[in-house]
mmCIF file of C-alpha atoms in Angstrom:
data_model
loop_
_atom_site.group_PDB
_atom_site.id
_atom_site.type_symbol
_atom_site.label_atom_id
_atom_site.label_comp_id
_atom_site.label_asym_id
_atom_site.label_seq_id
_atom_site.Cartn_x
_atom_site.Cartn_y
_atom_site.Cartn_z
ATOM 1 C CA UNK A 1 56.696 -106.137 101.198
ATOM 2 C CA UNK A 2 55.511 -109.131 103.395
ATOM 3 C CA UNK A 3 56.732 -112.576 103.229
ATOM 4 C CA UNK A 4 55.200 -114.588 100.483
ATOM 5 C CA UNK A 5 55.606 -118.312 100.436
ATOM 6 C CA UNK A 6 54.386 -120.757 97.529
ATOM 7 C CA UNK A 7 53.248 -124.069 98.161
ATOM 8 C CA UNK A 8 52.044 -126.589 95.319
ATOM 9 C CA UNK A 9 51.800 -130.106 94.960
ATOM 10 C CA UNK A 10 49.356 -133.021 93.329
ATOM 11 C CA UNK A 11 46.223 -133.912 94.358
ATOM 12 C CA UNK A 12 45.700 -135.338 98.115
ATOM 13 C CA UNK A 13 49.442 -134.292 98.701
ATOM 14 C CA UNK A 14 48.989 -132.737 101.631
ATOM 15 C CA UNK A 15 49.628 -129.416 100.623
ATOM 16 C CA UNK A 16 46.803 -127.218 102.271
ATOM 17 C CA UNK A 17 47.455 -129.577 105.639
ATOM 18 C CA UNK A 18 51.014 -128.174 105.295
ATOM 19 C CA UNK A 19 49.803 -124.795 104.526
ATOM 20 C CA UNK A 20 48.268 -124.410 107.308
ATOM 21 C CA UNK A 21 50.607 -125.849 109.670
ATOM 22 C CA UNK A 22 53.088 -123.321 108.139
ATOM 23 C CA UNK A 23 50.715 -120.410 109.111
ATOM 24 C CA UNK A 24 49.938 -122.117 112.292
ATOM 25 C CA UNK A 25 53.104 -121.588 113.225
ATOM 26 C CA UNK A 26 54.332 -118.397 111.822
ATOM 27 C CA UNK A 27 51.370 -116.607 113.882
ATOM 28 C CA UNK A 28 51.911 -118.524 116.638
ATOM 29 C CA UNK A 29 55.701 -117.717 116.815
ATOM 30 C CA UNK A 30 55.456 -113.873 115.466
ATOM 31 C CA UNK A 31 51.605 -113.266 117.567
ATOM 32 C CA UNK A 32 49.767 -112.864 114.428
ATOM 33 C CA UNK A 33 46.167 -113.269 113.151
ATOM 34 C CA UNK A 34 45.104 -116.231 111.100
ATOM 35 C CA UNK A 35 42.974 -115.309 108.044
ATOM 36 C CA UNK A 36 42.203 -117.732 105.379
ATOM 37 C CA UNK A 37 40.491 -116.649 101.867
ATOM 38 C CA UNK A 38 38.637 -119.348 100.424
ATOM 39 C CA UNK A 39 37.876 -118.907 96.597
ATOM 40 C CA UNK A 40 35.776 -122.701 96.128
ATOM 41 C CA UNK A 41 32.555 -121.539 94.921
ATOM 42 C CA UNK A 42 29.794 -124.508 96.708
ATOM 43 C CA UNK A 43 28.906 -125.465 92.800
ATOM 44 C CA UNK A 44 27.977 -129.299 92.948
ATOM 45 C CA UNK A 45 27.793 -131.506 95.668
ATOM 46 C CA UNK A 46 31.806 -132.675 95.450
ATOM 47 C CA UNK A 47 32.977 -129.045 95.876
ATOM 48 C CA UNK A 48 30.403 -128.559 98.880
ATOM 49 C CA UNK A 49 32.222 -132.309 100.431
ATOM 50 C CA UNK A 50 35.727 -130.608 99.690
ATOM 51 C CA UNK A 51 34.682 -127.545 101.253
ATOM 52 C CA UNK A 52 33.485 -128.787 104.375
ATOM 53 C CA UNK A 53 36.440 -130.668 104.586
ATOM 54 C CA UNK A 54 38.524 -127.984 104.597
ATOM 55 C CA UNK A 55 36.571 -125.914 106.917
ATOM 56 C CA UNK A 56 36.130 -129.171 109.298
ATOM 57 C CA UNK A 57 40.264 -129.499 109.232
ATOM 58 C CA UNK A 58 40.531 -125.679 110.405
ATOM 59 C CA UNK A 59 37.994 -126.198 113.302
ATOM 60 C CA UNK A 60 40.158 -129.005 114.521
ATOM 61 C CA UNK A 61 43.259 -126.536 114.360
ATOM 62 C CA UNK A 62 42.273 -125.489 117.778
ATOM 63 C CA UNK A 63 43.289 -122.329 115.994
ATOM 64 C CA UNK A 64 40.892 -118.692 115.597
ATOM 65 C CA UNK A 65 40.661 -118.407 111.884
ATOM 66 C CA UNK A 66 38.908 -115.999 110.062
ATOM 67 C CA UNK A 67 37.743 -116.545 106.825
ATOM 68 C CA UNK A 68 36.980 -114.544 103.875
ATOM 69 C CA UNK A 69 35.370 -116.169 100.906
ATOM 70 C CA UNK A 70 36.424 -114.620 97.741
ATOM 71 C CA UNK A 71 36.239 -116.489 94.873
ATOM 72 C CA UNK A 72 37.202 -113.109 92.515
ATOM 73 C CA UNK A 73 38.912 -110.036 92.893
ATOM 74 C CA UNK A 74 41.027 -111.111 95.575
ATOM 75 C CA UNK A 75 42.692 -107.297 95.488
ATOM 76 C CA UNK A 76 39.487 -105.990 96.991
ATOM 77 C CA UNK A 77 40.397 -107.423 100.534
ATOM 78 C CA UNK A 78 43.501 -105.795 100.721
ATOM 79 C CA UNK A 79 42.197 -102.809 102.879
ATOM 80 C CA UNK A 80 41.429 -105.133 105.534
ATOM 81 C CA UNK A 81 44.195 -106.197 106.265
ATOM 82 C CA UNK A 82 47.878 -104.736 107.974
ATOM 83 C CA UNK A 83 51.076 -106.274 109.124
ATOM 84 C CA UNK A 84 49.359 -108.049 112.166
ATOM 85 C CA UNK A 85 48.202 -110.128 109.076
ATOM 86 C CA UNK A 86 48.975 -113.863 108.026
ATOM 87 C CA UNK A 87 47.262 -114.746 105.317
ATOM 88 C CA UNK A 88 46.406 -118.138 103.906
ATOM 89 C CA UNK A 89 45.167 -118.337 100.249
ATOM 90 C CA UNK A 90 43.511 -121.823 98.838
ATOM 91 C CA UNK A 91 44.036 -122.056 96.091
ATOM 92 C CA UNK A 92 45.405 -120.265 92.970
ATOM 93 C CA UNK A 93 44.183 -122.706 90.944
ATOM 94 C CA UNK A 94 40.391 -122.164 91.809
ATOM 95 C CA UNK A 95 40.901 -118.477 91.758
ATOM 96 C CA UNK A 96 42.081 -118.690 88.381
ATOM 97 C CA UNK A 97 39.638 -120.761 87.220
ATOM 98 C CA UNK A 98 36.694 -118.263 88.799
ATOM 99 C CA UNK A 99 38.584 -115.559 86.401
ATOM 100 C CA UNK A 100 38.982 -117.591 83.391
ATOM 101 C CA UNK A 101 35.533 -118.911 83.428
ATOM 102 C CA UNK A 102 33.493 -115.833 84.670
ATOM 103 C CA UNK A 103 32.814 -114.613 81.276
ATOM 104 C CA UNK A 104 33.158 -116.880 77.999
ATOM 105 C CA UNK A 105 35.880 -115.047 76.462
ATOM 106 C CA UNK A 106 39.071 -117.581 77.564
ATOM 107 C CA UNK A 107 40.575 -117.359 74.264
ATOM 108 C CA UNK A 108 40.363 -113.501 73.962
ATOM 109 C CA UNK A 109 44.825 -112.827 74.234
ATOM 110 C CA UNK A 110 43.405 -109.488 75.384
ATOM 111 C CA UNK A 111 41.387 -110.865 78.128
ATOM 112 C CA UNK A 112 44.189 -113.846 79.202
ATOM 113 C CA UNK A 113 45.974 -110.794 80.144
ATOM 114 C CA UNK A 114 44.068 -108.569 81.632
ATOM 115 C CA UNK A 115 43.465 -111.757 84.130
ATOM 116 C CA UNK A 116 47.128 -112.518 84.264
ATOM 117 C CA UNK A 117 47.585 -108.738 85.025
ATOM 118 C CA UNK A 118 45.070 -108.304 87.811
ATOM 119 C CA UNK A 119 45.655 -111.770 89.696
ATOM 120 C CA UNK A 120 49.888 -110.870 90.117
ATOM 121 C CA UNK A 121 48.409 -107.355 91.193
ATOM 122 C CA UNK A 122 46.055 -108.842 93.267
ATOM 123 C CA UNK A 123 48.387 -110.930 95.120
ATOM 124 C CA UNK A 124 50.905 -108.007 95.619
ATOM 125 C CA UNK A 125 48.569 -105.573 96.984
ATOM 126 C CA UNK A 126 47.589 -108.290 99.666
ATOM 127 C CA UNK A 127 51.435 -108.580 100.055
ATOM 128 C CA UNK A 128 51.833 -105.693 100.922
ATOM 129 C CA UNK A 129 49.755 -104.859 103.587
ATOM 130 C CA UNK A 130 50.520 -108.319 105.591
ATOM 131 C CA UNK A 131 53.287 -109.625 107.288
ATOM 132 C CA UNK A 132 52.875 -113.089 105.356
ATOM 133 C CA UNK A 133 51.304 -114.105 102.483
ATOM 134 C CA UNK A 134 50.673 -118.114 101.445
ATOM 135 C CA UNK A 135 50.009 -119.318 98.561
ATOM 136 C CA UNK A 136 48.773 -123.170 97.756
ATOM 137 C CA UNK A 137 48.417 -123.800 94.265
ATOM 138 C CA UNK A 138 48.424 -127.289 91.917
ATOM 139 C CA UNK A 139 50.946 -129.510 90.381
ATOM 140 C CA UNK A 140 48.836 -129.733 86.704
ATOM 141 C CA UNK A 141 51.732 -129.916 84.261
ATOM 142 C CA UNK A 142 53.261 -133.784 83.745
ATOM 143 C CA UNK A 143 50.179 -134.671 81.957
ATOM 144 C CA UNK A 144 50.566 -136.051 78.213
ATOM 145 C CA UNK A 145 49.941 -133.208 75.656
ATOM 146 C CA UNK A 146 46.192 -132.190 75.106
ATOM 147 C CA UNK A 147 44.965 -130.826 71.338
ATOM 148 C CA UNK A 148 42.204 -128.803 73.642
ATOM 149 C CA UNK A 149 43.092 -125.381 73.200
ATOM 150 C CA UNK A 150 41.131 -124.620 76.461
ATOM 151 C CA UNK A 151 43.297 -126.903 78.473
ATOM 152 C CA UNK A 152 46.330 -125.579 76.740
ATOM 153 C CA UNK A 153 45.551 -122.005 77.633
ATOM 154 C CA UNK A 154 44.858 -122.824 81.029
ATOM 155 C CA UNK A 155 47.806 -124.820 81.688
ATOM 156 C CA UNK A 156 50.062 -121.848 79.605
ATOM 157 C CA UNK A 157 48.307 -119.351 82.053
ATOM 158 C CA UNK A 158 49.005 -120.959 85.232
ATOM 159 C CA UNK A 159 52.571 -122.287 84.195
ATOM 160 C CA UNK A 160 53.402 -118.303 84.077
ATOM 161 C CA UNK A 161 51.323 -117.558 86.928
ATOM 162 C CA UNK A 162 53.593 -119.919 88.906
ATOM 163 C CA UNK A 163 56.340 -119.155 87.394
ATOM 164 C CA UNK A 164 55.975 -115.283 88.873
ATOM 165 C CA UNK A 165 54.820 -116.270 91.918
ATOM 166 C CA UNK A 166 57.906 -118.111 92.851
ATOM 167 C CA UNK A 167 59.903 -115.337 91.057
ATOM 168 C CA UNK A 168 58.069 -113.214 93.800
ATOM 169 C CA UNK A 169 58.373 -115.564 96.710
ATOM 170 C CA UNK A 170 60.840 -115.573 99.152
ATOM 171 C CA UNK A 171 60.270 -119.516 100.196
ATOM 172 C CA UNK A 172 58.760 -122.070 97.941
ATOM 173 C CA UNK A 173 58.012 -125.467 98.435
ATOM 174 C CA UNK A 174 56.820 -128.629 96.976
ATOM 175 C CA UNK A 175 54.548 -131.268 98.399
ATOM 176 C CA UNK A 176 54.848 -134.985 97.288
ATOM 177 C CA UNK A 177 52.666 -137.657 99.755
ATOM 178 C CA UNK A 178 52.754 -135.097 102.713
ATOM 179 C CA UNK A 179 56.541 -134.231 102.595
ATOM 180 C CA UNK A 180 57.516 -130.963 101.869
ATOM 181 C CA UNK A 181 60.634 -130.490 99.588
ATOM 182 C CA UNK A 182 61.750 -127.057 99.809
ATOM 183 C CA UNK A 183 62.597 -125.157 96.475
ATOM 184 C CA UNK A 184 63.277 -121.399 97.578
ATOM 185 C CA UNK A 185 64.456 -119.889 100.206
ATOM 186 C CA UNK A 186 63.600 -119.688 103.974
ATOM 187 C CA UNK A 187 65.971 -119.471 107.557
ATOM 188 C CA UNK A 188 63.507 -121.006 108.906
ATOM 189 C CA UNK A 189 62.654 -124.531 107.100
ATOM 190 C CA UNK A 190 65.636 -126.278 108.858
ATOM 191 C CA UNK A 191 63.495 -125.151 112.413
ATOM 192 C CA UNK A 192 60.167 -126.266 111.101
ATOM 193 C CA UNK A 193 61.176 -129.148 108.649
ATOM 194 C CA UNK A 194 62.048 -131.471 111.816
ATOM 195 C CA UNK A 195 58.903 -130.818 113.073
ATOM 196 C CA UNK A 196 56.775 -131.542 110.116
ATOM 197 C CA UNK A 197 58.710 -134.514 109.389
ATOM 198 C CA UNK A 198 57.594 -135.721 112.785
ATOM 199 C CA UNK A 199 53.668 -135.651 112.748
ATOM 200 C CA UNK B 1 75.013 -133.172 76.373
ATOM 201 C CA UNK B 2 72.509 -131.494 78.899
ATOM 202 C CA UNK B 3 69.334 -133.058 79.186
ATOM 203 C CA UNK B 4 66.607 -130.426 80.908
ATOM 204 C CA UNK B 5 63.321 -131.620 81.971
ATOM 205 C CA UNK B 6 60.487 -130.717 84.448
ATOM 206 C CA UNK B 7 56.619 -130.186 83.441
ATOM 207 C CA UNK B 8 54.861 -127.812 80.939
ATOM 208 C CA UNK B 9 54.982 -124.365 81.001
ATOM 209 C CA UNK B 10 57.450 -124.097 84.114
ATOM 210 C CA UNK B 11 60.193 -122.152 82.147
ATOM 211 C CA UNK B 12 62.608 -124.699 80.550
ATOM 212 C CA UNK B 13 62.605 -122.752 77.810
ATOM 213 C CA UNK B 14 63.779 -119.676 79.744
ATOM 214 C CA UNK B 15 66.313 -121.361 81.799
ATOM 215 C CA UNK B 16 68.222 -121.938 78.804
ATOM 216 C CA UNK B 17 68.218 -119.371 77.206
ATOM 217 C CA UNK B 18 69.523 -117.556 80.665
ATOM 218 C CA UNK B 19 71.986 -119.993 81.793
ATOM 219 C CA UNK B 20 73.736 -120.162 78.340
ATOM 220 C CA UNK B 21 73.039 -116.980 76.816
ATOM 221 C CA UNK B 22 71.601 -118.547 74.154
ATOM 222 C CA UNK B 23 68.169 -116.630 72.193
ATOM 223 C CA UNK B 24 64.941 -119.250 71.308
ATOM 224 C CA UNK B 25 65.112 -117.244 67.980
ATOM 225 C CA UNK B 26 68.701 -118.250 67.351
ATOM 226 C CA UNK B 27 69.498 -120.448 64.217
ATOM 227 C CA UNK B 28 70.764 -122.986 66.479
ATOM 228 C CA UNK B 29 67.664 -123.557 68.775
ATOM 229 C CA UNK B 30 65.502 -126.590 66.986
ATOM 230 C CA UNK B 31 61.929 -126.278 68.636
ATOM 231 C CA UNK B 32 59.589 -129.068 67.604
ATOM 232 C CA UNK B 33 56.681 -126.550 69.234
ATOM 233 C CA UNK B 34 57.769 -124.628 65.502
ATOM 234 C CA UNK B 35 57.698 -127.918 64.163
ATOM 235 C CA UNK B 36 61.320 -127.603 63.325
ATOM 236 C CA UNK B 37 63.017 -131.065 62.520
ATOM 237 C CA UNK B 38 65.955 -132.201 64.815
ATOM 238 C CA UNK B 39 69.228 -130.852 64.444
ATOM 239 C CA UNK B 40 71.355 -132.965 61.794
ATOM 240 C CA UNK B 41 75.170 -133.433 62.672
ATOM 241 C CA UNK B 42 76.459 -133.147 58.857
ATOM 242 C CA UNK B 43 75.270 -129.387 59.056
ATOM 243 C CA UNK B 44 77.810 -128.857 62.377
ATOM 244 C CA UNK B 45 80.971 -130.436 60.992
ATOM 245 C CA UNK B 46 82.276 -126.984 60.985
ATOM 246 C CA UNK B 47 80.599 -124.954 63.705
ATOM 247 C CA UNK B 48 81.182 -125.034 67.246
ATOM 248 C CA UNK B 49 78.683 -123.538 69.611
ATOM 249 C CA UNK B 50 75.340 -124.491 71.622
ATOM 250 C CA UNK B 51 72.709 -126.160 69.788
ATOM 251 C CA UNK B 52 69.283 -126.271 71.327
ATOM 252 C CA UNK B 53 66.742 -129.032 70.782
ATOM 253 C CA UNK B 54 63.426 -128.082 72.800
ATOM 254 C CA UNK B 55 60.218 -130.026 72.396
ATOM 255 C CA UNK B 56 61.182 -133.513 72.335
ATOM 256 C CA UNK B 57 57.984 -134.993 73.399
ATOM 257 C CA UNK B 58 56.044 -132.876 70.275
ATOM 258 C CA UNK B 59 59.001 -134.610 68.239
ATOM 259 C CA UNK B 60 57.936 -137.711 69.378
ATOM 260 C CA UNK B 61 54.416 -137.462 69.082
ATOM 261 C CA UNK B 62 54.649 -136.818 65.272
ATOM 262 C CA UNK B 63 56.643 -139.476 64.479
ATOM 263 C CA UNK B 64 54.423 -141.657 66.096
ATOM 264 C CA UNK B 65 51.889 -140.569 63.733
ATOM 265 C CA UNK B 66 53.943 -142.476 60.966
ATOM 266 C CA UNK B 67 56.301 -144.879 62.422
ATOM 267 C CA UNK B 68 56.825 -147.422 65.627
ATOM 268 C CA UNK B 69 58.875 -147.048 68.508
ATOM 269 C CA UNK B 70 61.728 -148.849 66.972
ATOM 270 C CA UNK B 71 62.394 -146.743 64.544
ATOM 271 C CA UNK B 72 61.964 -143.522 66.903
ATOM 272 C CA UNK B 73 64.060 -145.533 69.673
ATOM 273 C CA UNK B 74 66.615 -145.995 66.458
ATOM 274 C CA UNK B 75 66.597 -142.010 65.528
ATOM 275 C CA UNK B 76 67.410 -140.983 69.094
ATOM 276 C CA UNK B 77 69.938 -143.216 69.755
ATOM 277 C CA UNK B 78 71.665 -141.828 66.566
ATOM 278 C CA UNK B 79 71.384 -138.367 67.452
ATOM 279 C CA UNK B 80 73.068 -139.681 70.825
ATOM 280 C CA UNK B 81 75.525 -141.187 69.206
ATOM 281 C CA UNK B 82 76.463 -138.441 66.297
ATOM 282 C CA UNK B 83 76.232 -135.178 68.811
ATOM 283 C CA UNK B 84 78.045 -136.780 71.588
ATOM 284 C CA UNK B 85 80.835 -137.368 68.874
ATOM 285 C CA UNK B 86 80.671 -133.914 67.789
ATOM 286 C CA UNK B 87 80.243 -132.557 71.212
ATOM 287 C CA UNK B 88 83.977 -134.358 72.268
ATOM 288 C CA UNK B 89 86.160 -133.240 69.323
ATOM 289 C CA UNK B 90 86.049 -130.224 70.407
ATOM 290 C CA UNK B 91 85.071 -128.182 74.077
ATOM 291 C CA UNK B 92 83.350 -125.139 72.834
ATOM 292 C CA UNK B 93 80.479 -127.516 71.403
ATOM 293 C CA UNK B 94 77.583 -128.309 73.542
ATOM 294 C CA UNK B 95 73.774 -129.828 72.758
ATOM 295 C CA UNK B 96 70.712 -128.956 75.074
ATOM 296 C CA UNK B 97 67.849 -131.602 74.998
ATOM 297 C CA UNK B 98 64.599 -130.117 76.016
ATOM 298 C CA UNK B 99 62.103 -132.294 76.866
ATOM 299 C CA UNK B 100 58.820 -131.981 79.174
ATOM 300 C CA UNK B 101 57.849 -134.522 81.432
ATOM 301 C CA UNK B 102 54.167 -135.651 80.321
ATOM 302 C CA UNK B 103 54.539 -139.035 82.454
ATOM 303 C CA UNK B 104 52.756 -138.035 85.755
ATOM 304 C CA UNK B 105 48.982 -137.447 84.834
ATOM 305 C CA UNK B 106 46.063 -139.718 84.973
ATOM 306 C CA UNK B 107 46.497 -142.823 82.458
ATOM 307 C CA UNK B 108 45.108 -141.438 79.634
ATOM 308 C CA UNK B 109 41.992 -143.004 77.683
ATOM 309 C CA UNK B 110 43.391 -142.534 74.341
ATOM 310 C CA UNK B 111 45.760 -145.766 73.334
ATOM 311 C CA UNK B 112 47.793 -143.414 71.781
ATOM 312 C CA UNK B 113 48.622 -141.209 74.555
ATOM 313 C CA UNK B 114 49.603 -143.993 75.779
ATOM 314 C CA UNK B 115 51.888 -145.136 73.747
ATOM 315 C CA UNK B 116 53.415 -141.318 73.322
ATOM 316 C CA UNK B 117 53.758 -141.482 77.379
ATOM 317 C CA UNK B 118 55.420 -144.890 77.084
ATOM 318 C CA UNK B 119 58.034 -144.396 74.341
ATOM 319 C CA UNK B 120 58.707 -140.607 75.502
ATOM 320 C CA UNK B 121 59.389 -142.212 79.022
ATOM 321 C CA UNK B 122 62.273 -144.367 77.246
ATOM 322 C CA UNK B 123 63.553 -141.704 75.070
ATOM 323 C CA UNK B 124 64.029 -139.395 77.832
ATOM 324 C CA UNK B 125 65.813 -142.304 80.144
ATOM 325 C CA UNK B 126 68.086 -142.666 76.968
ATOM 326 C CA UNK B 127 68.874 -139.068 76.874
ATOM 327 C CA UNK B 128 69.585 -138.851 80.589
ATOM 328 C CA UNK B 129 71.749 -141.777 80.690
ATOM 329 C CA UNK B 130 74.187 -139.963 77.455
ATOM 330 C CA UNK B 131 73.992 -136.726 79.102
ATOM 331 C CA UNK B 132 76.793 -135.342 81.698
ATOM 332 C CA UNK B 133 74.069 -132.680 83.149
ATOM 333 C CA UNK B 134 70.618 -132.711 83.993
ATOM 334 C CA UNK B 135 68.513 -130.840 85.697
ATOM 335 C CA UNK B 136 64.410 -130.618 86.297
ATOM 336 C CA UNK B 137 63.339 -127.122 86.107
ATOM 337 C CA UNK B 138 59.877 -126.112 88.766
ATOM 338 C CA UNK B 139 58.788 -122.744 88.119
ATOM 339 C CA UNK B 140 62.194 -121.282 86.824
ATOM 340 C CA UNK B 141 63.999 -123.190 89.830
ATOM 341 C CA UNK B 142 66.299 -125.703 88.371
ATOM 342 C CA UNK B 143 66.872 -128.810 90.807
ATOM 343 C CA UNK B 144 70.466 -130.498 89.890
ATOM 344 C CA UNK B 145 69.754 -134.156 88.941
ATOM 345 C CA UNK B 146 73.302 -135.168 86.951
#
């Protein structure tokens, strides 16, 4: 199985940039191809702007990214990749959103279990094909207690997903205000960390 | 005393279960999520082992619906004093406090939620101060604070 790297952080914490850096660095170091799985759908003006911002940033990196727009069913991409590929998936939160709201069945326990199983399976399938799979997600677990069943169910699912992925991951990072905090694994950490801190 | 905190759905309970070999279905696992009242020291005078009090933020939220903050802080203080004495009388006794950190979201629109955040934050400070051990759990991984 490939190396799985999990990166999570708050809004505007710089997690995407750091994840891109990590992917570029690994691609350069090991001579691999960069892929980007975009999960966001341009559903409104704000989302269109966010997507443009991310696209611009990847262009400016001067590296060749192959972009795959896949808002749902990421496992379908697995057949396209090989051990020569480094995949950055940004982000899990949006992916879960897209699966979660695809049908109006979020309150159905069976449906929730199915989504969870499919997401974990999809991630495993991707990682079985590639060199490295980098997964970006969001920290949304420090808010006051919600009375909304939708918010509770969604939070619980994302939390479970993060726990599962961190357990599978070789490296896991928390990003706070552009700083990378290593929570799990990674022999490359020391080498990269020095460089990242000086960015 | 061991204070365990972190975000919601981060696996705090599972971590405590593994760490202490205690199951959440145990009689000594008091969960506010299951509407349990906090443990009372009188019930443990002749009992040793590990006691877990989980869902402190839920307990605070509940008690706030019918009492003022002062009363909550007083009850927490009493709890900490009582159980510190209980723990200190035997080496095989330990209290684990599990509370979700609800203080890092956006400022809540609802005044009650703002109060809940404030009270919870102050309760956790008290618990962290009393505790000899403290861990923040991030998706099952513990970060030792104390």
